[in-house]
């Protein structure tokens, strides 16, 4: 994933989860609708934020094989 | 809901830190500070990360998504007082998440961790027998019904102590360093976690934190009943300390010994539930 | 003791006898708890016409008409009962001339799949051949793997 | 009635076989779907092995032919478990369960590894013999109640299913790869190809969860 894309995804999910919190508290959207959003959104936000900030630039490494 | 999730995550990581502290004190070590696990998670999140060359990249990344997602879902189910079978289903899915972590990287150590995690699948079976025992009394598996039942009849811990014991064993099998924690044995480097570093590992800490809170909370809800928030926190801390003592004072079993022991417990539980069902439920 | 048990269950050559033992125990429990009451009000009942060439499979009645089937949700399958007695002309010929053909699932296309499954139980008719075909796929793959 | 899985909110009818989506079955269905999508979309990992006697190591590569076959089998396994999760009919459930058993063998059948093949063979024998208690359990459910529909059984108007019959059903599922009969399955996990072998374990866990729900509903 490109860092720029990851940044956009992280921002999108973060903003969506944050903004929709207010209608949920106000009772406009149901618990499970907002819950489904969180179940999908929270891990995506977490990983996308990680990719946006700390994704490695160089070549990948081999797995650890013990020495 | 976001505040609840963050609180549960933070509290779960603190509980795990407490676990390490208690175990260390029993072993006459000073031990890390209680917020050590939280520091770990934060540290890992700000490390450079990439996917190993040999890994199945989609699986490697996707399994972190699944891991966090299912435990957020489990927490929401507990908050909503939903069905206890869903929580236990998610708990069993944690097994698949472990396989995914271990197998997706191509590392032999991760693989061993994953295979160990298949072997230890017996740890889930006592769960269902205790669920059956609970259902015999409450006639429902929704958490709110179970809590309501206990408000009338007193805690299930006193009514069906063997079921509580079976579930305690299940909790124990998910504690680091416990007798049944064969998946994370020290001879496996870091077991299924070996290849997930950087923010993937931070994601694993998020899973662990949520998992600890959800499991302990469910135990308290199912066997003790509804309490005020402070009461929940106190009881969960006490439960954690009991678990830590058990972990520190028991040796780790070999994988198949742990399977045998858990199967025997399940057998005993089955006989017990059979007896209850045959004699008829009082009340 | 625990170690001895775990030595047995850890070896995959032992699980078949182990499973057989478990089956035997459960079967013994089942035999002890006999008799179970048989409920005569069954789904898909049938009267067996021993004289027919299609003996266990004959549902009675002329072809292309609706046989009487007691199904769980009659509203869901208004056409139930038609295909159970349906035979292609060739199958009809086989059925009329011999008592030994047209009675297995692979005997003949358009032959009788299974008198209960066929069209009274929608999804089962799909799942059951699927099991067969998956088994065929595995077998043929293994057979041709070395080529 | 014990509302084990919560109230269903959607019914899908295939004649007498009615699929129902209650909170529990829907959760399980979504999980099976998710991992099936993983199987479809992901490439297998290259498993690293250390060559003893030197400091070299090798990565096992799965050939395209093997890859396609295993992907097909794992997808079939995913579809079968999805079906088993939502079906509202005991006999249909047992059919799906045996389909899962067969596809599990198929997932590792293509692996060129004697140890894994032996384990798969033993697993196949057990899952074959497990169909006997499985189907006889379903048949006895029909005999003792007169119906196979879980929705009807859950209403409590039919006679209760004897405990021994339920144990037959559960034993049949346990034979498909749950404790303590999964030693072969654990060995099957040594095969490379992470997304596919995970399906083996996922399907048996999900089916076990479902049979617990079914046994408590009846």
JSON list of N, CA and C in Angstrom, two decimals, chain D residues 141-172:
[
{"chain": "D", "resi": 141, "resn": "UNK", "atom": "N", "xyz": [-33.31, -38.30, 15.19]},
{"chain": "D", "resi": 141, "resn": "UNK", "atom": "CA", "xyz": [-34.08, -37.09, 15.47]},
{"chain": "D", "resi": 141, "resn": "UNK", "atom": "C", "xyz": [-35.41, -37.15, 14.73]},
{"chain": "D", "resi": 142, "resn": "UNK", "atom": "N", "xyz": [-35.33, -37.54, 13.45]},
{"chain": "D", "resi": 142, "resn": "UNK", "atom": "CA", "xyz": [-36.56, -37.64, 12.67]},
{"chain": "D", "resi": 142, "resn": "UNK", "atom": "C", "xyz": [-37.49, -38.69, 13.27]},
{"chain": "D", "resi": 143, "resn": "UNK", "atom": "N", "xyz": [-36.93, -39.81, 13.73]},
{"chain": "D", "resi": 143, "resn": "UNK", "atom": "CA", "xyz": [-37.79, -40.90, 14.22]},
{"chain": "D", "resi": 143, "resn": "UNK", "atom": "C", "xyz": [-38.45, -40.53, 15.53]},
{"chain": "D", "resi": 144, "resn": "UNK", "atom": "N", "xyz": [-37.71, -39.83, 16.41]},
{"chain": "D", "resi": 144, "resn": "UNK", "atom": "CA", "xyz": [-38.28, -39.58, 17.73]},
{"chain": "D", "resi": 144, "resn": "UNK", "atom": "C", "xyz": [-39.14, -38.33, 17.78]},
{"chain": "D", "resi": 145, "resn": "UNK", "atom": "N", "xyz": [-39.02, -37.46, 16.79]},
{"chain": "D", "resi": 145, "resn": "UNK", "atom": "CA", "xyz": [-39.85, -36.26, 16.82]},
{"chain": "D", "resi": 145, "resn": "UNK", "atom": "C", "xyz": [-40.79, -36.16, 15.63]},
{"chain": "D", "resi": 146, "resn": "UNK", "atom": "N", "xyz": [-40.41, -36.79, 14.52]},
{"chain": "D", "resi": 146, "resn": "UNK", "atom": "CA", "xyz": [-41.25, -36.69, 13.34]},
{"chain": "D", "resi": 146, "resn": "UNK", "atom": "C", "xyz": [-40.91, -35.50, 12.46]},
{"chain": "D", "resi": 147, "resn": "UNK", "atom": "N", "xyz": [-39.94, -34.69, 12.89]},
{"chain": "D", "resi": 147, "resn": "UNK", "atom": "CA", "xyz": [-39.57, -33.56, 12.05]},
{"chain": "D", "resi": 147, "resn": "UNK", "atom": "C", "xyz": [-38.06, -33.38, 12.06]},
{"chain": "D", "resi": 148, "resn": "UNK", "atom": "N", "xyz": [-37.56, -32.64, 11.10]},
{"chain": "D", "resi": 148, "resn": "UNK", "atom": "CA", "xyz": [-36.12, -32.36, 11.06]},
{"chain": "D", "resi": 148, "resn": "UNK", "atom": "C", "xyz": [-35.85, -30.88, 11.16]},
{"chain": "D", "resi": 149, "resn": "UNK", "atom": "N", "xyz": [-36.90, -30.09, 11.12]},
{"chain": "D", "resi": 149, "resn": "UNK", "atom": "CA", "xyz": [-36.71, -28.65, 11.07]},
{"chain": "D", "resi": 149, "resn": "UNK", "atom": "C", "xyz": [-36.38, -28.11, 12.46]},
{"chain": "D", "resi": 150, "resn": "UNK", "atom": "N", "xyz": [-35.26, -27.38, 12.55]},
{"chain": "D", "resi": 150, "resn": "UNK", "atom": "CA", "xyz": [-34.86, -26.83, 13.85]},
{"chain": "D", "resi": 150, "resn": "UNK", "atom": "C", "xyz": [-35.84, -25.78, 14.34]},
{"chain": "D", "resi": 151, "resn": "UNK", "atom": "N", "xyz": [-36.45, -25.09, 13.38]},
{"chain": "D", "resi": 151, "resn": "UNK", "atom": "CA", "xyz": [-37.39, -24.03, 13.77]},
{"chain": "D", "resi": 151, "resn": "UNK", "atom": "C", "xyz": [-38.59, -24.64, 14.49]},
{"chain": "D", "resi": 152, "resn": "UNK", "atom": "N", "xyz": [-39.03, -25.81, 13.95]},
{"chain": "D", "resi": 152, "resn": "UNK", "atom": "CA", "xyz": [-40.14, -26.49, 14.59]},
{"chain": "D", "resi": 152, "resn": "UNK", "atom": "C", "xyz": [-39.71, -27.08, 15.93]},
{"chain": "D", "resi": 153, "resn": "UNK", "atom": "N", "xyz": [-38.50, -27.68, 15.96]},
{"chain": "D", "resi": 153, "resn": "UNK", "atom": "CA", "xyz": [-38.02, -28.30, 17.19]},
{"chain": "D", "resi": 153, "resn": "UNK", "atom": "C", "xyz": [-37.87, -27.27, 18.30]},
{"chain": "D", "resi": 154, "resn": "UNK", "atom": "N", "xyz": [-37.46, -26.06, 17.91]},
{"chain": "D", "resi": 154, "resn": "UNK", "atom": "CA", "xyz": [-37.23, -25.03, 18.92]},
{"chain": "D", "resi": 154, "resn": "UNK", "atom": "C", "xyz": [-38.51, -24.56, 19.57]},
{"chain": "D", "resi": 155, "resn": "UNK", "atom": "N", "xyz": [-39.65, -24.77, 18.87]},
{"chain": "D", "resi": 155, "resn": "UNK", "atom": "CA", "xyz": [-40.92, -24.30, 19.43]},
{"chain": "D", "resi": 155, "resn": "UNK", "atom": "C", "xyz": [-41.33, -25.10, 20.66]},
{"chain": "D", "resi": 156, "resn": "UNK", "atom": "N", "xyz": [-40.77, -26.33, 20.80]},
{"chain": "D", "resi": 156, "resn": "UNK", "atom": "CA", "xyz": [-41.07, -27.12, 21.99]},
{"chain": "D", "resi": 156, "resn": "UNK", "atom": "C", "xyz": [-42.37, -27.88, 21.92]},
{"chain": "D", "resi": 157, "resn": "UNK", "atom": "N", "xyz": [-43.07, -27.82, 20.77]},
{"chain": "D", "resi": 157, "resn": "UNK", "atom": "CA", "xyz": [-44.33, -28.56, 20.68]},
{"chain": "D", "resi": 157, "resn": "UNK", "atom": "C", "xyz": [-44.09, -30.02, 20.33]},
{"chain": "D", "resi": 158, "resn": "UNK", "atom": "N", "xyz": [-42.92, -30.32, 19.77]},
{"chain": "D", "resi": 158, "resn": "UNK", "atom": "CA", "xyz": [-42.62, -31.70, 19.43]},
{"chain": "D", "resi": 158, "resn": "UNK", "atom": "C", "xyz": [-42.04, -32.40, 20.64]},
{"chain": "D", "resi": 159, "resn": "UNK", "atom": "N", "xyz": [-42.04, -33.76, 20.66]},
{"chain": "D", "resi": 159, "resn": "UNK", "atom": "CA", "xyz": [-41.44, -34.48, 21.79]},
{"chain": "D", "resi": 159, "resn": "UNK", "atom": "C", "xyz": [-39.95, -34.15, 21.90]},
{"chain": "D", "resi": 160, "resn": "UNK", "atom": "N", "xyz": [-39.42, -34.21, 23.12]},
{"chain": "D", "resi": 160, "resn": "UNK", "atom": "CA", "xyz": [-38.02, -33.86, 23.34]},
{"chain": "D", "resi": 160, "resn": "UNK", "atom": "C", "xyz": [-37.11, -34.90, 22.68]},
{"chain": "D", "resi": 161, "resn": "UNK", "atom": "N", "xyz": [-35.98, -34.45, 22.17]},
{"chain": "D", "resi": 161, "resn": "UNK", "atom": "CA", "xyz": [-35.01, -35.35, 21.57]},
{"chain": "D", "resi": 161, "resn": "UNK", "atom": "C", "xyz": [-34.21, -36.00, 22.71]},
{"chain": "D", "resi": 162, "resn": "UNK", "atom": "N", "xyz": [-34.11, -37.35, 22.74]},
{"chain": "D", "resi": 162, "resn": "UNK", "atom": "CA", "xyz": [-33.37, -37.99, 23.83]},
{"chain": "D", "resi": 162, "resn": "UNK", "atom": "C", "xyz": [-31.91, -37.55, 23.84]},
{"chain": "D", "resi": 163, "resn": "UNK", "atom": "N", "xyz": [-31.34, -37.55, 25.04]},
{"chain": "D", "resi": 163, "resn": "UNK", "atom": "CA", "xyz": [-29.96, -37.09, 25.22]},
{"chain": "D", "resi": 163, "resn": "UNK", "atom": "C", "xyz": [-28.98, -37.92, 24.39]},
{"chain": "D", "resi": 164, "resn": "UNK", "atom": "N", "xyz": [-29.25, -39.24, 24.30]},
{"chain": "D", "resi": 164, "resn": "UNK", "atom": "CA", "xyz": [-28.33, -40.12, 23.58]},
{"chain": "D", "resi": 164, "resn": "UNK", "atom": "C", "xyz": [-28.28, -39.73, 22.10]},
{"chain": "D", "resi": 165, "resn": "UNK", "atom": "N", "xyz": [-29.41, -39.31, 21.55]},
{"chain": "D", "resi": 165, "resn": "UNK", "atom": "CA", "xyz": [-29.45, -38.92, 20.14]},
{"chain": "D", "resi": 165, "resn": "UNK", "atom": "C", "xyz": [-28.63, -37.67, 19.92]},
{"chain": "D", "resi": 166, "resn": "UNK", "atom": "N", "xyz": [-28.78, -36.72, 20.86]},
{"chain": "D", "resi": 166, "resn": "UNK", "atom": "CA", "xyz": [-27.96, -35.51, 20.76]},
{"chain": "D", "resi": 166, "resn": "UNK", "atom": "C", "xyz": [-26.49, -35.86, 20.82]},
{"chain": "D", "resi": 167, "resn": "UNK", "atom": "N", "xyz": [-26.13, -36.82, 21.71]},
{"chain": "D", "resi": 167, "resn": "UNK", "atom": "CA", "xyz": [-24.71, -37.15, 21.82]},
{"chain": "D", "resi": 167, "resn": "UNK", "atom": "C", "xyz": [-24.20, -37.78, 20.54]},
{"chain": "D", "resi": 168, "resn": "UNK", "atom": "N", "xyz": [-25.05, -38.55, 19.85]},
{"chain": "D", "resi": 168, "resn": "UNK", "atom": "CA", "xyz": [-24.64, -39.10, 18.55]},
{"chain": "D", "resi": 168, "resn": "UNK", "atom": "C", "xyz": [-24.26, -37.98, 17.59]},
{"chain": "D", "resi": 169, "resn": "UNK", "atom": "N", "xyz": [-25.13, -36.98, 17.56]},
{"chain": "D", "resi": 169, "resn": "UNK", "atom": "CA", "xyz": [-24.91, -35.86, 16.64]},
{"chain": "D", "resi": 169, "resn": "UNK", "atom": "C", "xyz": [-23.60, -35.14, 16.98]},
{"chain": "D", "resi": 170, "resn": "UNK", "atom": "N", "xyz": [-23.42, -34.87, 18.28]},
{"chain": "D", "resi": 170, "resn": "UNK", "atom": "CA", "xyz": [-22.22, -34.13, 18.70]},
{"chain": "D", "resi": 170, "resn": "UNK", "atom": "C", "xyz": [-20.98, -34.97, 18.46]},
{"chain": "D", "resi": 171, "resn": "UNK", "atom": "N", "xyz": [-21.08, -36.27, 18.73]},
{"chain": "D", "resi": 171, "resn": "UNK", "atom": "CA", "xyz": [-19.92, -37.14, 18.51]},
{"chain": "D", "resi": 171, "resn": "UNK", "atom": "C", "xyz": [-19.53, -37.15, 17.03]},
{"chain": "D", "resi": 172, "resn": "UNK", "atom": "N", "xyz": [-20.53, -37.18, 16.17]},
{"chain": "D", "resi": 172, "resn": "UNK", "atom": "CA", "xyz": [-20.24, -37.15, 14.74]},
{"chain": "D", "resi": 172, "resn": "UNK", "atom": "C", "xyz": [-19.47, -35.91, 14.35]}
]
